[in-house]
Coordinates of C-alpha atoms in Angstrom, one line a residue:
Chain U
X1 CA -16.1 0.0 71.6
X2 CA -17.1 -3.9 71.8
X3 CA -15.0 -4.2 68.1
X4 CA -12.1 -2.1 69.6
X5 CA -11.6 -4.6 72.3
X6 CA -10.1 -7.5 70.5
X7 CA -8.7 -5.2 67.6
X8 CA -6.3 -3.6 70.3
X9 CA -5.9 -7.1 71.5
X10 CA -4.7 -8.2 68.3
X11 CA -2.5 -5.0 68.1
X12 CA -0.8 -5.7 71.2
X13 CA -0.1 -9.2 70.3
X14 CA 1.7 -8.3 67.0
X15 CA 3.4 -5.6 68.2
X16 CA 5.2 -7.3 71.0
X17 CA 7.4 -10.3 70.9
X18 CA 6.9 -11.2 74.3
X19 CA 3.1 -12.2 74.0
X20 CA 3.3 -14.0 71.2
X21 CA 6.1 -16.0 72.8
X22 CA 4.0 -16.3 76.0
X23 CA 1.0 -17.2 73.7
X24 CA 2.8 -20.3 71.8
X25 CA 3.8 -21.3 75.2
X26 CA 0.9 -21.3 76.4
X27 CA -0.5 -23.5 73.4
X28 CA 2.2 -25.9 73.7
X29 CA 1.7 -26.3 77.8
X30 CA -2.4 -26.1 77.3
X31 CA -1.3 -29.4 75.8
X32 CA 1.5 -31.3 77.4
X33 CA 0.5 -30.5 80.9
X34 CA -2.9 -32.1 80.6
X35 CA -1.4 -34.9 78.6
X36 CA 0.5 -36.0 81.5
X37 CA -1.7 -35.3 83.8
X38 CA -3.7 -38.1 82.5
X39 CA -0.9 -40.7 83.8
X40 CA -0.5 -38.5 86.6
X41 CA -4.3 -39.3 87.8
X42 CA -4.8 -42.6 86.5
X43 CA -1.7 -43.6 88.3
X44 CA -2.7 -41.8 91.2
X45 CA 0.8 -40.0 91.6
X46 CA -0.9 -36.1 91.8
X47 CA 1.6 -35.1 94.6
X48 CA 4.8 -35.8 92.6
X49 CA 4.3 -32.9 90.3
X50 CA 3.9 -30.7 93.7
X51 CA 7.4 -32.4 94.6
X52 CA 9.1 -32.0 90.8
X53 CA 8.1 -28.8 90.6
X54 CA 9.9 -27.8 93.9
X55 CA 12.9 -28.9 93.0
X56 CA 12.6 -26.8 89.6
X57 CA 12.6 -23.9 91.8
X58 CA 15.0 -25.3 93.5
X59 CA 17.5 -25.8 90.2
X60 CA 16.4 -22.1 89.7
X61 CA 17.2 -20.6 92.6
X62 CA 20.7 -22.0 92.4
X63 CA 21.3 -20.9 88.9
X64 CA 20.8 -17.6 90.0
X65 CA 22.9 -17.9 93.0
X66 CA 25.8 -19.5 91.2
X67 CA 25.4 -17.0 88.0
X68 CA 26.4 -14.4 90.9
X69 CA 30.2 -16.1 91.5
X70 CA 30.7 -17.7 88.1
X71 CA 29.6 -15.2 85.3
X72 CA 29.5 -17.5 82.3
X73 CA 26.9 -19.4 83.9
X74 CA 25.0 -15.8 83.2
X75 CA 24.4 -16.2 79.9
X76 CA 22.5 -19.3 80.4
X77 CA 18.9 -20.0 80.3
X78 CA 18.0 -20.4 84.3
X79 CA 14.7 -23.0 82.6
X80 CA 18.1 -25.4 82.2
X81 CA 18.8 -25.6 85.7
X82 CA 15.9 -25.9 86.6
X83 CA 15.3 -28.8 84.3
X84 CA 18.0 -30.7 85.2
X85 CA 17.0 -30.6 88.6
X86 CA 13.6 -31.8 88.0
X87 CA 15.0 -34.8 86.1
X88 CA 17.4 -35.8 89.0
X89 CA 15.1 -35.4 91.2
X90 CA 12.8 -37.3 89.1
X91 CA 15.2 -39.8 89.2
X92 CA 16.1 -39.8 92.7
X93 CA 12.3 -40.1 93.5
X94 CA 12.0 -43.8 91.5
X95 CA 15.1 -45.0 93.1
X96 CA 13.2 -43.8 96.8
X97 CA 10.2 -45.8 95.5
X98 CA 12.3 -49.1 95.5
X99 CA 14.3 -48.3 98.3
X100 CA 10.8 -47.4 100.7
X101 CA 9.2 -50.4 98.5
X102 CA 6.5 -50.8 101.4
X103 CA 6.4 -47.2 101.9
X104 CA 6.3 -45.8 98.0
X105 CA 4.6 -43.1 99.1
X106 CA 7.3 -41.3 101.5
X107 CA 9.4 -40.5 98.4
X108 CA 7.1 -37.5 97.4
X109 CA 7.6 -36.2 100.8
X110 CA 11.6 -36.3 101.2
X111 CA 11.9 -35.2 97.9
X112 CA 9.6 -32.0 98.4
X113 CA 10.6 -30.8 101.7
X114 CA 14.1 -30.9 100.8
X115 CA 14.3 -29.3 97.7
X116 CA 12.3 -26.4 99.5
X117 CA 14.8 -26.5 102.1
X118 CA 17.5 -26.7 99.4
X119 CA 15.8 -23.7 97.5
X120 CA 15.6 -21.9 100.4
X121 CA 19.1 -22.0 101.2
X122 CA 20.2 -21.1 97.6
X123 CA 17.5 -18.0 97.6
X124 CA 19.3 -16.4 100.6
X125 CA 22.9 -17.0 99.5
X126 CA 21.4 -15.3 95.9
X127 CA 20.5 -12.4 98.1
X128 CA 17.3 -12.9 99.0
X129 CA 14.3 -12.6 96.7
X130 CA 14.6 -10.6 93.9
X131 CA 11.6 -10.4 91.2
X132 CA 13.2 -12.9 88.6
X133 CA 12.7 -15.5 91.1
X134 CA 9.4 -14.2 91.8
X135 CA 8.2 -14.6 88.1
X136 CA 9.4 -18.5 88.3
X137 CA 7.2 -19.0 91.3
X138 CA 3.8 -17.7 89.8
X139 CA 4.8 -17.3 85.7
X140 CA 5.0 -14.4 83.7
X141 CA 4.2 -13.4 80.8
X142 CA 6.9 -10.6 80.4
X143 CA 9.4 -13.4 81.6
X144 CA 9.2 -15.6 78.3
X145 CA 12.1 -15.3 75.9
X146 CA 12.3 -16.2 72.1
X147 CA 14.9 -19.0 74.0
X148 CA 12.3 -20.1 76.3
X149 CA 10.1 -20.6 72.9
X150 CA 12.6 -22.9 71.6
X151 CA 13.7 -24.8 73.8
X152 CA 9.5 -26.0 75.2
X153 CA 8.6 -25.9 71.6
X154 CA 11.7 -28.6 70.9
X155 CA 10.8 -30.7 74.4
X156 CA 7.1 -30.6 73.4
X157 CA 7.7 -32.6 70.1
X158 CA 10.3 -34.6 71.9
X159 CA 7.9 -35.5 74.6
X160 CA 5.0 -35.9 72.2
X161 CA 6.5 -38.5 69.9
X162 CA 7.7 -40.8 73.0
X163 CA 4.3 -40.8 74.5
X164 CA 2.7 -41.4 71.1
X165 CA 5.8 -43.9 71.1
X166 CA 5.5 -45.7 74.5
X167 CA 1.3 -44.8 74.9
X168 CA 0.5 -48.7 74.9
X169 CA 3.4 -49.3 77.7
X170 CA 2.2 -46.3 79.4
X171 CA -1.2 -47.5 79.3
X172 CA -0.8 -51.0 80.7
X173 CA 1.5 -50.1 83.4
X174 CA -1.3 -47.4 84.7
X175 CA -3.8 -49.6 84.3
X176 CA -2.1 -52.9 86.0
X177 CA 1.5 -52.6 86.9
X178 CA 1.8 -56.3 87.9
X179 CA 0.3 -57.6 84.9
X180 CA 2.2 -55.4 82.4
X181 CA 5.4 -56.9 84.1
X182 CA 4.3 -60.5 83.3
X183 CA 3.6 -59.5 79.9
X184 CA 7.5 -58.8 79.5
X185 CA 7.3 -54.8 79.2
X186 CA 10.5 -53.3 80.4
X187 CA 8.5 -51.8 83.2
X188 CA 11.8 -50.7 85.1
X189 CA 12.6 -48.2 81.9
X190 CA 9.5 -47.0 81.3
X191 CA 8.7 -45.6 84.3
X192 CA 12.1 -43.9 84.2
X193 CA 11.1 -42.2 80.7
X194 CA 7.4 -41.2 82.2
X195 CA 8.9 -39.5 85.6
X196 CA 11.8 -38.0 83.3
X197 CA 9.3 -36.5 80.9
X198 CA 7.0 -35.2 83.7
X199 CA 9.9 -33.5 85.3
X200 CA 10.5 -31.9 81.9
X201 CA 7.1 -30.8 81.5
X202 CA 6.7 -29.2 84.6
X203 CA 10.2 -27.1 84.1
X204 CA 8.7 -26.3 80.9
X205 CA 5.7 -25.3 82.3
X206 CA 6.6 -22.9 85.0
X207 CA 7.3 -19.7 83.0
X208 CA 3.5 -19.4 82.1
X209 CA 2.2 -20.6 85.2
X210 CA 4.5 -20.5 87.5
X211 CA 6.0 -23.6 90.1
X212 CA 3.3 -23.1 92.3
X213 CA 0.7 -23.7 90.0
X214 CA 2.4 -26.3 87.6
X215 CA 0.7 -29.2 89.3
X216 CA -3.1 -27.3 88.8
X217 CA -2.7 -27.4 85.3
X218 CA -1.5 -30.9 85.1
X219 CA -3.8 -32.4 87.5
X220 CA -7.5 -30.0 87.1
X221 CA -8.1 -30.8 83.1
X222 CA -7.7 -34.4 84.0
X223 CA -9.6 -34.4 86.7
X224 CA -12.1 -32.9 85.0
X225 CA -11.8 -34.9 82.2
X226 CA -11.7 -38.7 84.3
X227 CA -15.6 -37.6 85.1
X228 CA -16.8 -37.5 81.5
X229 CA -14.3 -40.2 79.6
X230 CA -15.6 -43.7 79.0
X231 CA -12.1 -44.8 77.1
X232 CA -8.5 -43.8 77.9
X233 CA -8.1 -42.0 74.8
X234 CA -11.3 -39.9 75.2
X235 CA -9.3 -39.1 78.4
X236 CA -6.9 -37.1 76.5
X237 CA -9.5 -35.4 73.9
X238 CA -11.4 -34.4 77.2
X239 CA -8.1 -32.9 79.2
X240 CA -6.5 -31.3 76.2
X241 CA -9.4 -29.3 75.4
X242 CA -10.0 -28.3 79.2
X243 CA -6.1 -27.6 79.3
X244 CA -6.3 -25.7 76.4
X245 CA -9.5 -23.5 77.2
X246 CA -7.8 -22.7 80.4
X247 CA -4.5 -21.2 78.8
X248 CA -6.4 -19.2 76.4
X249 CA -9.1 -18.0 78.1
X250 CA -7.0 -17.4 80.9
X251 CA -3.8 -15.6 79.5
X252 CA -6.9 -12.6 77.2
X253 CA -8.6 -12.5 80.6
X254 CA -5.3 -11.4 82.3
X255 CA -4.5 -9.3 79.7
X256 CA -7.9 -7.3 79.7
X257 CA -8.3 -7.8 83.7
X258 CA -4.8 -7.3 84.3
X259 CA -4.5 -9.5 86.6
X260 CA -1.9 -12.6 87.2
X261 CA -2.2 -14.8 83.9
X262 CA -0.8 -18.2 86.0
X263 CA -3.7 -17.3 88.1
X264 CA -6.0 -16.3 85.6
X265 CA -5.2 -19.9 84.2
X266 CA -5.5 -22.0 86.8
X267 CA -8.5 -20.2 88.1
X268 CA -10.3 -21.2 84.4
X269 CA -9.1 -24.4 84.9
X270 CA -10.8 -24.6 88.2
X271 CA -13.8 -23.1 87.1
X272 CA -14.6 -25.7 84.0
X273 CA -13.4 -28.8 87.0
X274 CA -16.6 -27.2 88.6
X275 CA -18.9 -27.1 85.9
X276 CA -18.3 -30.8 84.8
X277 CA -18.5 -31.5 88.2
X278 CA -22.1 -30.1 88.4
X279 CA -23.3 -31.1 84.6
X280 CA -22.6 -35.0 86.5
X281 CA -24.5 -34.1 89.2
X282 CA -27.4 -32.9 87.4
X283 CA -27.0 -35.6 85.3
X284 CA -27.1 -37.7 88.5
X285 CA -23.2 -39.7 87.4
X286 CA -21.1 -38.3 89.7
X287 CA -22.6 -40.1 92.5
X288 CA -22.0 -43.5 90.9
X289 CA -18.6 -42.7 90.2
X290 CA -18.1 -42.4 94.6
X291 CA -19.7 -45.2 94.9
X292 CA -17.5 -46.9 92.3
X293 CA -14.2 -46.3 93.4
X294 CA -13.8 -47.1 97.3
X295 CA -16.2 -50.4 96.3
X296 CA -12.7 -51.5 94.8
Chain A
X1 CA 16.1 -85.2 85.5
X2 CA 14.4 -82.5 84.3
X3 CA 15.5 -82.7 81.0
X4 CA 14.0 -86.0 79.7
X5 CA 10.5 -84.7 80.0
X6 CA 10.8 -81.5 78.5
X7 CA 8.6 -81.9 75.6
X8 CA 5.0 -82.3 77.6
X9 CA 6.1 -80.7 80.3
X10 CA 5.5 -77.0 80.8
X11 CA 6.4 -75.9 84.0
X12 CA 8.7 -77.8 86.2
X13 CA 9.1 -76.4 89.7
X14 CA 12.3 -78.0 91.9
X15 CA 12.4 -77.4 95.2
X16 CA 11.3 -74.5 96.0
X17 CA 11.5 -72.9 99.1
X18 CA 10.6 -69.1 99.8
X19 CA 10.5 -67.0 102.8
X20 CA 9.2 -63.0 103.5
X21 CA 11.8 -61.9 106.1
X22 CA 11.9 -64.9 108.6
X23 CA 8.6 -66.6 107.9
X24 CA 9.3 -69.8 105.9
X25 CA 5.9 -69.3 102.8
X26 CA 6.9 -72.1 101.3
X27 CA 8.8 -74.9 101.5
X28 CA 10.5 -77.6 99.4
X29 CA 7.9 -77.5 96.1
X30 CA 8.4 -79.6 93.7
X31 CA 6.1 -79.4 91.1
X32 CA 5.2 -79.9 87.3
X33 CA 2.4 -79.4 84.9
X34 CA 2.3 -81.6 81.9
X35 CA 1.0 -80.0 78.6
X36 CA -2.8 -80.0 78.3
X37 CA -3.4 -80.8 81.8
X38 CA -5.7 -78.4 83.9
X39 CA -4.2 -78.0 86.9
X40 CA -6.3 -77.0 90.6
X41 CA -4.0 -75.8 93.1
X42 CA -5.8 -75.4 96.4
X43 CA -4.7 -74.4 99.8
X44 CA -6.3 -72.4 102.5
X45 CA -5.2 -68.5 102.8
X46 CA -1.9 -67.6 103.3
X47 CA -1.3 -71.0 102.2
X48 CA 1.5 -69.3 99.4
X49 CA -0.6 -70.3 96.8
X50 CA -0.2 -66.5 95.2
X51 CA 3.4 -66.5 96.2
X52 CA 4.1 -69.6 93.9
X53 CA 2.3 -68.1 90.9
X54 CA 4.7 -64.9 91.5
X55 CA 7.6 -67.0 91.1
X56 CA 6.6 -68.8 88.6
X57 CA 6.1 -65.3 87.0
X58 CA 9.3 -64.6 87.6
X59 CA 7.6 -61.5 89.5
X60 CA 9.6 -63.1 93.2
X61 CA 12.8 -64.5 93.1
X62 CA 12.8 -68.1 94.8
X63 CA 14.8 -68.3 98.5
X64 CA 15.5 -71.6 97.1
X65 CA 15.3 -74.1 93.8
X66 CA 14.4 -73.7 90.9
X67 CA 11.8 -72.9 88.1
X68 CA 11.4 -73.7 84.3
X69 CA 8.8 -72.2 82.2
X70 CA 9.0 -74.0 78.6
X71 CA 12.4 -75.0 79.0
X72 CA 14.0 -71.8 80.0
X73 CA 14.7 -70.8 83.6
X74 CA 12.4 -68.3 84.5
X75 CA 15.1 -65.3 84.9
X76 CA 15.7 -66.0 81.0
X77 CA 12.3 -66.4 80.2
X78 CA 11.0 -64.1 77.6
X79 CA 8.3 -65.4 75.6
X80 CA 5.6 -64.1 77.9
X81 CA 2.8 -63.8 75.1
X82 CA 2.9 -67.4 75.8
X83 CA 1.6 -67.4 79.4
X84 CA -1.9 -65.9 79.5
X85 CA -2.0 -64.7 83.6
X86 CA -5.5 -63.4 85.1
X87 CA -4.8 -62.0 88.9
X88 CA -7.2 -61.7 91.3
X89 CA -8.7 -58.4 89.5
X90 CA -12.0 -58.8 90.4
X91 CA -11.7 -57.3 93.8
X92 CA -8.5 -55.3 92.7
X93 CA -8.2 -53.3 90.0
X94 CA -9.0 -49.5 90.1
X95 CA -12.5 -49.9 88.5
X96 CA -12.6 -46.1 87.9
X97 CA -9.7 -46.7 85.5
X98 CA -11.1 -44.8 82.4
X99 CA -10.8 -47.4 79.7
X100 CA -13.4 -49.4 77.6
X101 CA -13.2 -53.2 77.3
X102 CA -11.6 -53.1 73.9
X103 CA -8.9 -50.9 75.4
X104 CA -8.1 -53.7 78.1
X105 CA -8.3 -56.8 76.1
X106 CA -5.8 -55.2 73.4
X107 CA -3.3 -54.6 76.6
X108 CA -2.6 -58.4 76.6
X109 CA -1.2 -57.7 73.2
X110 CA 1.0 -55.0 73.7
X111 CA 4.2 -57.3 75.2
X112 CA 3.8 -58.8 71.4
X113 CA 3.9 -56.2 69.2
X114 CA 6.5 -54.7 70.9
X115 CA 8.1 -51.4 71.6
X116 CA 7.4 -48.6 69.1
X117 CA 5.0 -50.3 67.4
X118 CA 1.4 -50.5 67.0
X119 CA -1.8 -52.2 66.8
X120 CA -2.6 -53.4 63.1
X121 CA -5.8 -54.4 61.7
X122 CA -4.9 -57.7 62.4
X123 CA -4.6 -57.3 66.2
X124 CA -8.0 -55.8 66.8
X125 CA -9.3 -58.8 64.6
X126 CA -7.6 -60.8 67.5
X127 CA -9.0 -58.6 69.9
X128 CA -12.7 -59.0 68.9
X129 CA -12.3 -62.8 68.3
X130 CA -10.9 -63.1 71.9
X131 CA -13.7 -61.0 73.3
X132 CA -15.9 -63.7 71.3
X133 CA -14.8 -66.6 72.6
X134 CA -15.8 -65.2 76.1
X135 CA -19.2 -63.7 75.0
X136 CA -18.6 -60.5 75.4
X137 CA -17.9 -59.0 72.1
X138 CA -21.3 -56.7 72.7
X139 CA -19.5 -55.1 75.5
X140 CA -16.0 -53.8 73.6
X141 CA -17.0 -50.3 74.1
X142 CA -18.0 -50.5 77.2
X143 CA -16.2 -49.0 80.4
X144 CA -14.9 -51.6 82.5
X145 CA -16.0 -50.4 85.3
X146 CA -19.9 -50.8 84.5
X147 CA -19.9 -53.8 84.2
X148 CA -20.5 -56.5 87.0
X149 CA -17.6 -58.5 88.5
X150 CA -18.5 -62.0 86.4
X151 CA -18.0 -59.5 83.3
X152 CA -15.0 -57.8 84.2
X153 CA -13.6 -61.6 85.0
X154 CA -14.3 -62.3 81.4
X155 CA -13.0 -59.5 79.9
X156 CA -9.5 -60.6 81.6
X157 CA -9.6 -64.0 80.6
X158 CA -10.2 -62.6 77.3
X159 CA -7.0 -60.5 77.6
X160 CA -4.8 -63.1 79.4
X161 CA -6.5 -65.6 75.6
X162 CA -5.7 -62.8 73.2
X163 CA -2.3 -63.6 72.6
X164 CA -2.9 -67.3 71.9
X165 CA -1.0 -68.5 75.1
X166 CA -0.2 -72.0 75.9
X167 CA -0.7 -71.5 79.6
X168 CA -2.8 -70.0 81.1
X169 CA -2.9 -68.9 84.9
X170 CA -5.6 -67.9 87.2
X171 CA -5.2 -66.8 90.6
X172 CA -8.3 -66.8 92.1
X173 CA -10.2 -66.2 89.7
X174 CA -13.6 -66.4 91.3
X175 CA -13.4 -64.3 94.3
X176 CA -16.1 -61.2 94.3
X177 CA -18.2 -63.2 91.1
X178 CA -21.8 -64.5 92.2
X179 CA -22.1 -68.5 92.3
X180 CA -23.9 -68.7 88.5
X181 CA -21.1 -66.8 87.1
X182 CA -18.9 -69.1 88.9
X183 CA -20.5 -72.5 87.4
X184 CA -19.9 -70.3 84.0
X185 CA -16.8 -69.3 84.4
X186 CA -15.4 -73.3 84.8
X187 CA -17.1 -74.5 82.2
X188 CA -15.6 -72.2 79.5
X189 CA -12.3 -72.8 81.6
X190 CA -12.5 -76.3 80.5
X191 CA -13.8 -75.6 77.4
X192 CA -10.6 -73.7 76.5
X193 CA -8.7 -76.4 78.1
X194 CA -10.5 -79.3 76.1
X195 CA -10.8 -77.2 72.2
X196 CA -7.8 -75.2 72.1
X197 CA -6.2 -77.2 73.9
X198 CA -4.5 -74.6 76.7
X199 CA -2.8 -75.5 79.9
X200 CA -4.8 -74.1 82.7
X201 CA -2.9 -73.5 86.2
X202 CA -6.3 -72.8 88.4
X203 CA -5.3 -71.3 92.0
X204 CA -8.4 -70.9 94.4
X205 CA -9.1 -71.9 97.9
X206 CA -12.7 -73.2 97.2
X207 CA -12.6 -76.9 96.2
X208 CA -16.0 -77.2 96.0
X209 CA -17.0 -76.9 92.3
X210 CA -13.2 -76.9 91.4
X211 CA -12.8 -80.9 91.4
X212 CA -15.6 -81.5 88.9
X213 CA -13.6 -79.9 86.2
X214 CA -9.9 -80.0 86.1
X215 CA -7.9 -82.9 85.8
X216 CA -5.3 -82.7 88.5
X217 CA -5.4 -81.6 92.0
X218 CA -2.3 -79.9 93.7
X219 CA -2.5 -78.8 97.5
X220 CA -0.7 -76.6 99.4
X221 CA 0.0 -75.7 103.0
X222 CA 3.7 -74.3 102.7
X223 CA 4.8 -78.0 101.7
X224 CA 3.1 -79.6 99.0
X225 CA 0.8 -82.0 101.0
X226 CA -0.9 -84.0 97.1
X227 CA -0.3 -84.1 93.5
X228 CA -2.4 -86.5 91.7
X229 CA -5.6 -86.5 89.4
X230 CA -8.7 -84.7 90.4
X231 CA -10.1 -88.9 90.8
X232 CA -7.7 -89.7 92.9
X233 CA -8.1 -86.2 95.5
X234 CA -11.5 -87.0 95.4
X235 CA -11.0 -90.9 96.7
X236 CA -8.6 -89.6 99.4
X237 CA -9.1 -87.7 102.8
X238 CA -7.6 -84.6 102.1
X239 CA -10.9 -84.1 100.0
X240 CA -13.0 -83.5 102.6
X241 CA -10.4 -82.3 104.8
X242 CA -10.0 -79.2 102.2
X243 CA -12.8 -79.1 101.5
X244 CA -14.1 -78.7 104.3
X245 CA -11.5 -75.8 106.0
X246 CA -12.2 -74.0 103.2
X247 CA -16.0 -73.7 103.3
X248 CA -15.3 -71.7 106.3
X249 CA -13.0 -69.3 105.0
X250 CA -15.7 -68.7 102.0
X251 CA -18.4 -68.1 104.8
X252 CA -16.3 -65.4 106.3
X253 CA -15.3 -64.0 103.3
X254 CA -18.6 -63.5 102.6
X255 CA -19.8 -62.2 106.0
X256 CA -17.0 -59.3 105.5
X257 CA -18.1 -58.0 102.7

């Protein structure tokens, strides 16, 4: 019985296309997520993959409104609207931050609730809400296509060589914005790359775990991880391997539990956030680090 | 005029005048520093000490005037790596910031090396030599944030040196480090200035110490109110005048905290 478990796991998984596609998702966004969500934390932006991911939906819900009057549009991959979506509203977010210089802040805001009133608007126009748009809000598993495969696996080498590319920019203008300018980094450009890369990693992301949940995966494993690393790049060995736990674990427990593998994911990603959080504690670390950071 | 001095001079500031909204910050600088000097530029709070420095960073445009940096106008200055900057990070960086001390000294190297490029062998030489030279090669792998505010001011000077600038400025340096450090952190200030050679811009409000090691003494109050060697600030009024408003700033600063 206890041998038959993973064999029919195993089984399953060759048999049927759609979880191995779901699975080498997974992989890929076990490691991109958390890779971003390092810069995400450090630089203290968590909200703007709540707002990014909104207006993913958003792109989605419109793709599948317009598909309705304009049938070509049909044969398209909804992920595309949705990405381009995220990356003008990506855009549109950095040029907010300049305008609101004093007020940087109120561009995560504008940005979210309209896209959800944007969404909203092109949900009822598609006819309400039908199940596809369901799947984008909390993933599915079903829902991932050999296209879907494709196109993340091609945007996660993309994204992976400009962040091993522009890591040392990235770094610096996390660490000390200011002081990375005086050092003559194009500052301007690279922060256009970082928020266009995030908004492509939480498009990519949403098929697994759904828009809802994009940001938990992005922001938990670092979160996690900011309590154990003493370097930046221990940062990244520390958030990868959370991220990746979480997708794994998560996706064979929703497959044996059958319950809702976005939720199964973010719930393990949750669940090892705890644990660190208690191994400092016992370990009697966690209380320097409060008393560390409002001291500054 | 400008133009005649251009070999010992390294910044040359001309009348420069900048105001936030209505308020007038500063008005009518003129200003130079001369190769090799080290430079003390006092003035009470919100006297737009910090506001000069960002112009001369070419991180504020000027209302007003103008600014060379090496003999290029700042707006089309782009040989940074030779201007060494150390901002008031003792009290305001995010000392949770995961990163280790070798991972913040090699950030003064990255406007150097460039884009899509990366460290060599030879850089973290550099690195570890730069860390030397402020005493605190023991601590590369440290987290910055464990270590205590006279540290962390080291570890940025040792950034701000690691490119081998010719200028080097400090913006208040001091505030948030205990007086020993302080006394410390001067005399390897002049030591740099003296051995190597570098032109040190100091900004601070607290005369005090200050005088006994740098060679010229700017102050400012919006307008430019002396400019002369640290013998001759000493000889005048405005010594004790300064002086002596900014021993009660320090007090209250230190009653706040």
């Amino acid at each position: 019985m206890i041998t038959g478990v993973p064999a029919k796991m195993l089984d399953v998984f060759f048999t049927y296309e759609f979880l191995q596609n779901a699975f080498f998702v997974g992989i890929m966004i076990g490691f991109l997520a958390p890779v971003l969500g390092v810069f995400i934390v450090v630089r203290k932006l968590a909200l703007i993959t709540d707002a990014l991911s909104h207006i993913t939906l958003t792109g989605i819900a419109f793709h599948l409104f317009a598909a309705q009057s304009a049938a070509w549009l049909a044969s398209f991959n909804p992920l595309y609207m949705g990405m381009a979506f995220s990356v003008a509203g990506s855009l549109m977010m950095e040029k907010l931050r300049n305008v609101y210089s004093a007020y940087q802040e109120l561009a995560v805001p504008i940005i979210l609730s309209s896209s959800i009133g944007l969404g909203v608007v092109f949900i009822s126009l598609a006819d309400g809400f039908n199940n596809d748009l369901f799947n984008y809000l909390f993933g599915s598993v079903i829902a991932v296509t050999r296209n879907d495969l494709w196109t993340i696996g091609i945007i996660t080498v993309l994204i992976t060589a400009i962040l091993i590319f522009f890591y040392k920019e990235l770094l610096f203008l996390s660490f000390d914005e200011e002081q990375a300018k005086v050092s003559g980094l194009p500052s301007k450009w690279i922060n256009i790359v970082f928020i266009v890369i995030t908004a492509l990693v939480i498009a990519s992301s949403m098929r697994i775990v759904g828009i809802m949940l994009v940001s938990s995966l992005m922001v938990l494993p670092a979160a996690a991880s900011i309590q154990l690393a003493k370097s930046f790049k221990q940062m990244f060995l520390y958030a990868v391997l959370f991220g990746e736990t979480s997708v794994v674990l998560g996706l064979i427990s929703a497959f044996y539990l059958n319950l809702a593998p976005g939720g199964m994911i973010v719930v393990t990603a949750l669940l090892i956030l705890v644990t660190v959080l208690l191994y400092r504690k016992a370990a009697g670390f966690a209380i320097q680090t409060v008393r560390r950071t409002p001291n500054m | 005029m400008y133009k005649s001095n251009q070999d010992d001079t390294v910044v040359q500031i001309d009348d420069v005048s900048f105001r936030y909204g209505s308020q007038m910050v500063l008005e009518n600088i003129s200003l130079s520093i001369k190769k090799g000097s080290f430079l003390g530029l006092v003035g009470p709070n919100g006297s737009g000490k910090s506001t000069l420095v960002k112009i001369l960073l070419g991180l504020l445009k000027p209302t007003h005037g103008r600014v060379q940096v090496f003999d290029a106008p700042v707006a089309k200055f782009k040989s940074w790596e030779k201007i060494g900057y150390v901002s008031q990070k003792a009290n305001s960086f995010n000392a949770g910031f995961p990163v280790t001390v070798f991972e913040v000294v090699s950030m003064g190297l990255y406007g150097k090396v460039g884009l899509l490029k990366f460290l060599s062998r030879k850089h973290k030489k550099q690195i570890f030599e730069s860390l030397e030279r402020v005493g605190m090669s023991e601590y590369s792998s440290r987290n910055i944030g464990e270590l205590s505010g006279g540290q962390q001011q080291r570890v940025f000077i040792a950034r701000a040196l690691v490119s081998n600038p010719d200028l080097l400025i400090l913006d208040e340096p001091t505030v948030g480090v205990d007086t020993a450090s302080v006394q410390q952190f001067y005399s390897l200030l002049s030591q740099l200035n003296r051995e190597k050679n570098i032109t040190l811009l100091l900004v601070t409000h607290d005369v005090g110490v200050m005088t006994k090691y740098v060679s010229d003494v700017a102050c400012l109050n919006k307008t430019l109110h002396f400019h002369g060697t640290s013998q001759d600030f000493e000889n005048s009024d405005l010594s004790s005048l300064y002086g002596h408003d900014v021993q009660v700033i320090t007090h209250d600063h230190g009653g706040a905290r």
